[in-house]
Structures are given as C-alpha cells and as structure tokens.
Coordinates of C-alpha atoms in Angstrom, one line a residue:
M16 CA 189.2 7.6 25.4
E17 CA 190.1 5.0 28.1
I18 CA 187.4 6.3 30.8
I19 CA 184.9 5.2 28.2
E20 CA 186.1 1.8 27.8
K21 CA 186.4 1.6 31.9
Y22 CA 182.6 1.6 32.1
F23 CA 181.6 0.5 28.8
P24 CA 184.3 -2.7 28.0
Q25 CA 181.8 -4.5 26.0
L26 CA 182.4 -2.0 23.0
T27 CA 183.0 -3.6 19.5
D28 CA 185.6 -2.5 17.4
T29 CA 184.0 -0.1 15.2
Q30 CA 182.5 1.8 18.6
R31 CA 185.9 1.9 19.8
Q32 CA 187.3 3.9 16.3
Q33 CA 184.2 6.1 16.4
Y34 CA 184.6 7.3 20.0
D35 CA 188.2 7.7 19.4
M36 CA 187.6 9.6 16.3
L37 CA 185.6 12.2 18.5
D38 CA 188.8 14.2 20.0
A39 CA 190.3 15.3 17.0
L40 CA 187.2 16.1 15.3
Y41 CA 185.7 18.3 18.2
R42 CA 189.0 20.2 18.6
D43 CA 189.0 20.8 14.8
W44 CA 185.6 22.0 14.8
N45 CA 185.7 23.8 18.2
Q46 CA 188.2 26.4 16.5
K47 CA 186.0 27.3 13.7
I48 CA 182.7 27.3 15.6
N49 CA 182.6 27.2 19.4
V50 CA 180.2 24.4 20.3
I51 CA 182.5 23.3 23.6
S52 CA 183.8 25.9 26.0
R53 CA 187.9 26.2 25.1
K54 CA 188.9 25.2 28.5
D55 CA 186.8 22.3 28.6
I56 CA 187.9 20.4 25.5
D57 CA 190.6 18.6 27.1
N58 CA 188.0 17.0 29.1
L59 CA 185.6 16.0 26.1
Y60 CA 185.4 12.3 27.3
M61 CA 184.5 12.7 30.6
H62 CA 182.4 15.5 30.7
H63 CA 180.6 15.3 27.4
V64 CA 180.9 11.7 25.7
L65 CA 180.7 9.8 29.2
H66 CA 178.3 12.1 30.8
S67 CA 176.1 11.7 27.8
L68 CA 176.4 7.9 28.3
A69 CA 175.0 8.3 31.8
I70 CA 171.5 7.6 29.7
A71 CA 173.0 4.1 28.4
K72 CA 173.5 3.1 32.1
M73 CA 169.9 4.2 32.9
L74 CA 168.3 2.3 30.1
T75 CA 169.6 0.0 27.1
F76 CA 167.6 1.1 24.0
R77 CA 166.1 -2.1 22.4
P78 CA 166.8 -2.3 18.9
G79 CA 164.5 -0.2 16.5
T80 CA 164.0 2.6 19.2
K81 CA 163.6 5.9 18.3
I82 CA 165.1 9.2 20.1
L83 CA 165.0 12.5 19.9
D84 CA 167.9 14.6 21.2
F85 CA 166.5 17.8 22.0
G86 CA 168.7 20.6 22.3
T87 CA 171.6 18.9 21.2
G88 CA 174.1 21.3 20.3
G89 CA 177.2 20.0 18.6
G90 CA 175.6 16.7 19.3
F91 CA 175.1 15.8 22.9
P92 CA 174.0 13.4 24.3
G93 CA 172.7 12.0 20.5
I94 CA 176.1 11.1 18.9
P95 CA 177.8 9.2 21.5
L96 CA 174.2 7.2 22.2
A97 CA 173.9 6.7 18.2
I98 CA 177.7 4.9 18.7
M99 CA 176.3 2.9 21.6
F100 CA 172.8 1.8 20.2
P101 CA 173.8 1.5 16.5
Q102 CA 170.4 -0.3 16.1
C103 CA 168.4 2.3 17.1
R104 CA 167.6 5.6 15.4
F105 CA 168.5 9.2 16.8
K106 CA 167.0 12.5 15.6
L107 CA 168.9 15.4 16.8
I108 CA 167.7 18.9 16.7
D109 CA 168.8 22.6 17.7
G110 CA 167.5 25.9 16.5
T111 CA 171.2 26.8 16.0
G112 CA 172.3 26.0 12.4
K113 CA 176.1 26.3 13.3
K114 CA 175.8 23.9 16.0
I115 CA 173.8 21.4 13.8
R116 CA 176.5 21.7 11.3
V117 CA 179.2 20.6 13.7
A118 CA 176.9 17.5 14.8
H119 CA 176.1 16.8 10.9
E120 CA 179.9 17.0 10.0
V121 CA 181.2 15.0 13.1
A122 CA 178.3 12.2 12.5
Q123 CA 179.5 11.9 8.9
A124 CA 183.1 11.8 9.7
I125 CA 182.6 8.9 12.0
G126 CA 180.4 7.2 9.6
L127 CA 177.4 7.1 11.8
K128 CA 174.4 5.7 9.8
N129 CA 171.4 5.9 12.7
C130 CA 171.9 9.7 13.1
Q131 CA 170.0 12.9 11.7
P132 CA 170.8 16.1 12.9
V133 CA 168.4 18.7 11.7
Q134 CA 168.0 22.6 12.3
L135 CA 164.7 22.6 13.9
R136 CA 163.3 24.1 17.2
G137 CA 161.3 21.7 19.3
E138 CA 158.1 23.5 19.0
E139 CA 158.4 22.6 15.2
E140 CA 159.3 18.9 15.6
K141 CA 156.1 17.0 14.4
G142 CA 157.9 13.4 14.7
Q143 CA 157.0 10.2 17.2
F144 CA 159.7 8.9 19.3
D145 CA 159.8 6.2 22.3
F146 CA 162.0 8.6 24.4
V147 CA 163.5 12.5 24.1
V148 CA 166.5 13.1 25.5
S149 CA 168.5 16.4 26.7
R150 CA 171.5 17.5 28.2
A151 CA 171.0 20.7 30.5
V152 CA 168.7 22.6 27.9
M153 CA 165.8 24.1 29.8
P154 CA 163.6 23.2 33.1
L155 CA 162.0 20.0 32.8
P156 CA 158.4 21.6 33.0
D157 CA 159.2 23.3 30.1
L158 CA 160.6 20.4 28.1
M159 CA 157.7 18.3 29.1
K160 CA 155.4 20.8 27.7
I161 CA 157.3 21.2 24.3
T162 CA 158.1 17.4 23.9
R163 CA 154.9 15.7 25.4
K164 CA 153.3 15.8 21.9
N165 CA 156.3 13.8 20.8
I166 CA 156.2 10.9 22.7
S167 CA 154.7 7.5 20.7
K168 CA 152.3 5.3 22.8
R169 CA 153.8 2.2 21.0
Q170 CA 156.1 1.0 24.0
Q171 CA 159.2 -1.5 23.4
N172 CA 161.4 -0.9 26.1
A173 CA 162.1 -2.0 29.7
L174 CA 160.9 1.9 30.7
P175 CA 157.7 3.1 29.7
N176 CA 158.1 5.7 27.0
G177 CA 158.8 9.3 28.4
I178 CA 161.5 11.9 28.6
I179 CA 165.4 11.2 29.9
C180 CA 167.5 14.4 30.7
L181 CA 170.7 15.1 32.1
K182 CA 171.1 17.7 34.8
G183 CA 173.3 19.0 37.4
G184 CA 172.9 20.7 40.8
N185 CA 169.8 21.4 42.9
V186 CA 166.9 19.9 40.8
Q187 CA 164.1 19.6 43.5
A188 CA 162.0 22.9 42.5
E189 CA 162.0 21.5 38.6
T190 CA 161.1 17.7 39.3
Q191 CA 158.5 18.6 42.1
P192 CA 155.6 19.1 39.5
F193 CA 156.4 15.4 38.6
R194 CA 157.4 14.0 42.2
N195 CA 154.8 11.4 42.0
I196 CA 156.0 9.7 38.7
V197 CA 159.7 11.0 38.3
E198 CA 162.9 8.7 38.5
L199 CA 165.7 10.8 39.9
A200 CA 169.1 8.7 39.4
D201 CA 172.4 9.8 40.6
V202 CA 175.2 9.5 38.0
S203 CA 177.9 8.8 40.3
Q204 CA 176.4 5.7 41.0
W205 CA 178.0 4.7 37.6
F206 CA 180.5 6.6 37.4
S207 CA 183.0 7.2 40.6
E208 CA 185.2 10.4 39.2
E209 CA 184.6 13.4 41.5
W210 CA 183.1 15.4 38.7
F211 CA 179.5 13.5 38.5
K212 CA 178.7 14.1 41.8
E213 CA 175.6 16.1 41.9
K214 CA 175.0 15.1 38.3
Y215 CA 171.6 13.4 37.7
C216 CA 169.7 11.4 35.2
I217 CA 165.9 12.2 35.2
Y218 CA 163.4 10.0 33.8
V219 CA 159.4 10.8 33.4
P220 CA 156.9 8.5 31.8
V221 CA 154.6 10.2 29.6

C-alpha cells in the first residue's frame, strides 16, 4: 500500500481504505479462483494496482467520464482506476464469468459505486464510452477493430477520446499501423521501480 501513497499522496481516507482492502480480498479470492499468478500475489500493489494507475498518470479523467475496461480479468486496470476517479463511471467486461465474479465481489466489498463488472465479450458491447482501457489483452490493431465502435464522439477530457492500453516489451510492430497518431509513454518516467522498465502506456485517439 505504501507504494500507492508514494506516487499518489493526495488520496482521500476513503481511497486509502479501499486500496488497503484489496490485498486481503485478492488473496482470498485467488485461493478460490486463480485470477493472479500465485507467485505474483505478493506483488499485487506494484505489478497490478500501481501498474493500472499508470493510466491515471497519462490522463486525469474529468468527472462524468465514461470508461470501458476491456478484458478486465479480475478487475485490472478498472478497479484501481475506479477508486482513483470516484466521479467517473467504469464498466468492466470480460468473457470469463468466474473472473468477472471476482471483480464484482471485490468492487462490492470495498463499496465501489461507480464500477459495473459484466460478463461480456468485446464484440457484444454496444455502449458508448469516452475511453477504452485495457492491460495486455490483445494486439493493438485487434483491440482497435473491436472497440472503435464504442468510442463516443462527445469530448470532455484533455486528450481526445480513444484507447489507452498498458503493454510491456517490444510494442513497435503493433503500434506501427498507428505511427502517425499513437502516443507511447514509458511508465518508468512516472514509477522508478526496476519492474516498470520496458512497460508502456499506449494512447491512440479514435
């Protein structure tokens, strides 16, 4: 939890409490339904929560912003972002029912009112959102193809509406088709831990 406060010192008491509760909840659920690698659960805050919050460093969502978390798994990046932006609305979708169950139960347990986890494949999602976020779900061209239909025309943020995704390693090939418009931010500019080297926050306006 200290690592979250290190980079986000302005948290409210409610936000601190919600982030603090995640550890016990994910440990408990992970024993029933494996949503985080068992050997990685001890790194929950750095590898999953803080990594998700790289999106909050790239863009501060304005109140009323609607965000779709595509392929959320057990709730990343959607749940950490929903805690950070309580006045925004998040819909978390994943095709795997048991993963969505974990996201739903965690959100309920910490009292998140702005977060709606739903079992749904991306192709079936009909809603309109300001941004689609995701974390290492599929190659960027495929993600664009599926979610372009879900990006609203109504603009209200500092960046034009679009897709923000978290990826690691060599991302040149998948960003190449969007080379004229893509923004590639190195996560290690915000978070100094070694683990964040070669981790990227990729933004593509739609």
